[in-house]
mmCIF file of C-alpha atoms in Angstrom:
data_model
loop_
_atom_site.group_PDB
_atom_site.id
_atom_site.type_symbol
_atom_site.label_atom_id
_atom_site.label_comp_id
_atom_site.label_asym_id
_atom_site.label_seq_id
_atom_site.Cartn_x
_atom_site.Cartn_y
_atom_site.Cartn_z
ATOM 1 C CA MET A 1 -0.005 -0.037 0.009
ATOM 2 C CA ASP A 2 1.332 3.370 -0.869
ATOM 3 C CA LYS A 3 0.322 7.058 0.486
ATOM 4 C CA GLN A 4 -2.255 7.457 -2.076
ATOM 5 C CA THR A 5 -3.962 4.148 -1.748
ATOM 6 C CA PHE A 6 -3.865 4.768 2.068
ATOM 7 C CA THR A 7 -5.456 8.242 1.850
ATOM 8 C CA ASP A 8 -8.152 7.046 -0.555
ATOM 9 C CA LEU A 9 -9.138 4.149 1.806
ATOM 10 C CA LEU A 10 -9.191 6.486 4.896
ATOM 11 C CA GLN A 11 -11.319 8.991 3.194
ATOM 12 C CA THR A 12 -14.244 6.262 3.145
ATOM 13 C CA LYS A 13 -13.748 5.619 7.032
ATOM 14 C CA PHE A 14 -13.675 9.103 8.496
ATOM 15 C CA LYS A 15 -17.382 9.244 9.414
ATOM 16 C CA MET A 16 -17.313 5.680 10.696
ATOM 17 C CA VAL A 17 -14.499 6.330 12.928
ATOM 18 C CA ARG A 18 -16.137 9.557 14.189
ATOM 19 C CA ILE A 19 -19.447 7.652 14.754
ATOM 20 C CA GLU A 20 -17.640 4.845 16.538
ATOM 21 C CA ALA A 21 -15.950 7.360 18.926
ATOM 22 C CA GLY A 22 -19.224 9.119 19.644
ATOM 23 C CA TYR A 23 -18.051 12.285 18.273
ATOM 24 C CA THR A 24 -20.021 15.192 16.665
ATOM 25 C CA GLN A 25 -18.457 16.650 13.684
ATOM 26 C CA ASP A 26 -17.484 19.763 15.641
ATOM 27 C CA THR A 27 -15.653 17.752 18.233
ATOM 28 C CA MET A 28 -14.029 15.420 15.637
ATOM 29 C CA ALA A 29 -12.709 18.440 13.417
ATOM 30 C CA GLN A 30 -11.450 20.204 16.512
ATOM 31 C CA THR A 31 -9.554 16.852 17.612
ATOM 32 C CA ILE A 32 -7.945 16.340 14.230
ATOM 33 C CA GLY A 33 -7.179 19.871 13.631
ATOM 34 C CA LEU A 34 -9.499 20.499 10.748
ATOM 35 C CA SER A 35 -12.340 23.076 10.110
ATOM 36 C CA LYS A 36 -15.887 21.475 10.398
ATOM 37 C CA LYS A 37 -16.385 22.475 6.705
ATOM 38 C CA THR A 38 -13.206 20.368 5.646
ATOM 39 C CA LEU A 39 -14.270 17.463 7.689
ATOM 40 C CA VAL A 40 -17.696 17.449 6.184
ATOM 41 C CA GLN A 41 -16.360 17.646 2.629
ATOM 42 C CA ILE A 42 -13.938 14.539 3.718
ATOM 43 C CA GLU A 43 -16.981 12.769 4.901
ATOM 44 C CA LYS A 44 -19.067 13.336 1.771
ATOM 45 C CA GLU A 45 -16.006 12.152 -0.194
ATOM 46 C CA ARG A 46 -15.795 15.409 -1.994
ATOM 47 C CA VAL A 47 -12.223 16.172 -0.794
ATOM 48 C CA LEU A 48 -9.481 13.751 -0.296
ATOM 49 C CA PRO A 49 -7.654 14.158 3.142
ATOM 50 C CA ASN A 50 -4.127 14.828 3.010
ATOM 51 C CA TRP A 51 -1.437 12.421 4.364
ATOM 52 C CA THR A 52 -0.972 14.438 7.710
ATOM 53 C CA THR A 53 -4.697 14.434 8.357
ATOM 54 C CA CYS A 54 -4.793 10.509 7.877
ATOM 55 C CA VAL A 55 -1.685 10.187 10.058
ATOM 56 C CA SER A 56 -3.597 12.269 12.654
ATOM 57 C CA LEU A 57 -6.619 10.104 12.428
ATOM 58 C CA CYS A 58 -4.646 7.012 12.937
ATOM 59 C CA ALA A 59 -2.649 8.403 15.826
ATOM 60 C CA LEU A 60 -5.746 9.966 17.661
ATOM 61 C CA PHE A 61 -8.040 6.888 17.089
ATOM 62 C CA ARG A 62 -5.301 4.113 17.153
ATOM 63 C CA ASP A 63 -7.797 2.055 19.126
ATOM 64 C CA SER A 64 -10.621 2.278 16.584
ATOM 65 C CA GLU A 65 -11.941 -1.001 15.468
ATOM 66 C CA VAL A 66 -12.879 0.552 12.217
ATOM 67 C CA LEU A 67 -9.311 1.531 11.502
ATOM 68 C CA GLN A 68 -7.867 -1.818 12.862
ATOM 69 C CA THR A 69 -10.148 -3.851 10.760
ATOM 70 C CA THR A 70 -9.579 -1.780 7.626
ATOM 71 C CA LEU A 71 -5.920 -1.697 7.978
ATOM 72 C CA GLY A 72 -5.368 -5.211 9.284
ATOM 73 C CA GLY A 73 -3.896 -4.269 12.512
ATOM 74 C CA ASP A 74 -2.447 -1.275 14.386
ATOM 75 C CA PRO A 75 -2.890 1.913 12.344
ATOM 76 C CA LEU A 76 0.454 3.549 13.468
ATOM 77 C CA GLU A 77 2.282 0.424 12.519
ATOM 78 C CA VAL A 78 0.710 0.767 8.913
ATOM 79 C CA VAL A 79 1.624 4.508 8.939
ATOM 80 C CA GLN A 80 5.188 3.822 9.917
ATOM 81 C CA VAL A 81 5.781 1.287 7.091
ATOM 82 C CA ILE A 82 4.263 3.292 4.562
ATOM 83 C CA SER A 83 6.025 6.386 5.340
ATOM 84 C CA ARG A 84 9.394 4.875 5.927
ATOM 85 C CA GLY A 85 9.282 1.928 3.520
ATOM 86 C CA ALA A 86 10.490 -0.329 6.238
ATOM 87 C CA CYS A 87 10.254 -0.366 10.090
ATOM 88 C CA ALA A 88 12.387 -1.959 12.443
ATOM 89 C CA TYR A 89 11.027 -2.744 15.806
ATOM 90 C CA PRO A 90 13.159 -2.293 18.886
ATOM 91 C CA GLN A 91 13.444 -5.064 21.258
ATOM 92 C CA ASN A 92 14.781 -3.047 24.293
ATOM 93 C CA ASP A 93 12.012 -2.321 26.853
ATOM 94 C CA ASN A 94 14.479 -0.705 29.238
ATOM 95 C CA LEU A 95 13.118 2.656 28.431
ATOM 96 C CA ASP A 96 9.710 1.903 29.911
ATOM 97 C CA GLU A 97 11.388 1.569 33.315
ATOM 98 C CA LEU A 98 13.094 4.820 32.785
ATOM 99 C CA TRP A 99 9.787 6.728 31.947
ATOM 100 C CA TRP A 100 7.028 4.764 33.680
ATOM 101 C CA GLU A 101 6.977 4.327 37.365
ATOM 102 C CA THR A 102 4.624 1.399 38.581
ATOM 103 C CA LYS A 103 2.134 2.751 41.135
ATOM 104 C CA ARG A 104 -0.132 -0.527 41.851
ATOM 105 C CA GLU A 105 -0.152 -4.101 40.621
ATOM 106 C CA GLU A 106 -3.338 -6.209 41.428
ATOM 107 C CA ALA A 107 -5.200 -8.851 39.592
ATOM 108 C CA GLY A 108 -2.929 -9.002 36.801
ATOM 109 C CA PHE A 109 -3.184 -5.191 35.956
ATOM 110 C CA THR A 110 -0.468 -2.507 36.512
ATOM 111 C CA LEU A 111 -1.201 1.185 37.101
ATOM 112 C CA GLN A 112 1.719 3.279 35.916
ATOM 113 C CA PHE A 113 2.714 6.956 35.936
ATOM 114 C CA ASN A 114 4.911 8.698 33.099
ATOM 115 C CA LYS A 115 7.658 10.641 34.821
ATOM 116 C CA ILE A 116 7.981 12.898 31.900
ATOM 117 C CA SER A 117 4.548 13.429 30.495
ATOM 118 C CA ASN A 118 2.754 13.050 33.823
ATOM 119 C CA LEU A 119 0.179 10.636 32.189
ATOM 120 C CA TYR A 120 -1.343 7.473 33.712
ATOM 121 C CA ARG A 121 -1.869 4.161 31.986
ATOM 122 C CA ILE A 122 -3.124 0.761 32.832
ATOM 123 C CA LEU A 123 -1.474 -2.409 31.547
ATOM 124 C CA ASP A 124 -2.990 -6.002 31.310
ATOM 125 C CA ARG A 125 -1.058 -9.250 32.244
ATOM 126 C CA SER A 126 0.572 -9.132 28.775
ATOM 127 C CA ASN A 127 1.803 -5.454 29.196
ATOM 128 C CA GLN A 128 -0.619 -4.066 26.714
ATOM 129 C CA PRO A 129 -2.054 -0.668 27.351
ATOM 130 C CA LEU A 130 -5.732 -0.884 28.200
ATOM 131 C CA TYR A 131 -6.332 2.718 29.324
ATOM 132 C CA GLY A 132 -4.615 6.037 29.474
ATOM 133 C CA SER A 133 -5.477 9.415 31.099
ATOM 134 C CA ASN A 134 -4.024 12.704 32.187
ATOM 135 C CA LYS A 135 -5.952 12.513 35.334
ATOM 136 C CA GLU A 136 -4.908 10.248 38.238
ATOM 137 C CA ARG A 137 -8.556 9.918 39.714
ATOM 138 C CA GLU A 138 -9.810 8.636 36.541
ATOM 139 C CA ALA A 139 -6.902 6.282 35.978
ATOM 140 C CA GLU A 140 -7.587 5.014 39.649
ATOM 141 C CA MET A 141 -11.197 4.459 39.105
ATOM 142 C CA PHE A 142 -10.487 2.514 35.942
ATOM 143 C CA PHE A 143 -7.892 0.440 37.508
ATOM 144 C CA SER A 144 -10.218 -0.365 40.500
ATOM 145 C CA LYS A 145 -13.059 -1.265 38.133
ATOM 146 C CA LYS A 146 -10.869 -3.705 36.117
ATOM 147 C CA THR A 147 -9.278 -5.304 39.027
ATOM 148 C CA ALA A 148 -12.838 -5.872 40.698
ATOM 149 C CA GLU A 149 -14.109 -7.366 37.523
ATOM 150 C CA GLN A 150 -11.108 -9.704 37.524
ATOM 151 C CA LEU A 151 -11.567 -10.546 41.057
ATOM 152 C CA VAL A 152 -15.312 -11.324 40.547
ATOM 153 C CA ASN A 153 -14.571 -13.492 37.502
ATOM 154 C CA VAL A 154 -11.825 -15.675 39.421
#
């Protein structure tokens, strides 16, 4: 897949991604950094989004089932390979230890705090991110909910 094929394909998915996220056109346009008028034109397939807009969509809605299904996996991985032509994946996880501080571990979940960006994330047993927030209280609530669900299911 090349950049042109990628943007052509994503043009047909903008509205579905927006609806999946539960966003209005105003919110979606603001989130991606477009005018509402431009977003409407993209959704009506009258205007082709540019590469940067498509990359923004993939980065900001990386967890979108619509994008993952359309692209056959992680949207950002697809973007990296298309953009660079090839992409080597680092095997060194030591940077995680530098940047992320573990706050709590329970029932197979880990609550971490990023020392640089001040963000919180929750990881599952396989260290896959489940949730991220810039608010400690929200991250704590999500962590408590997931651990309680896990303990009930045991």
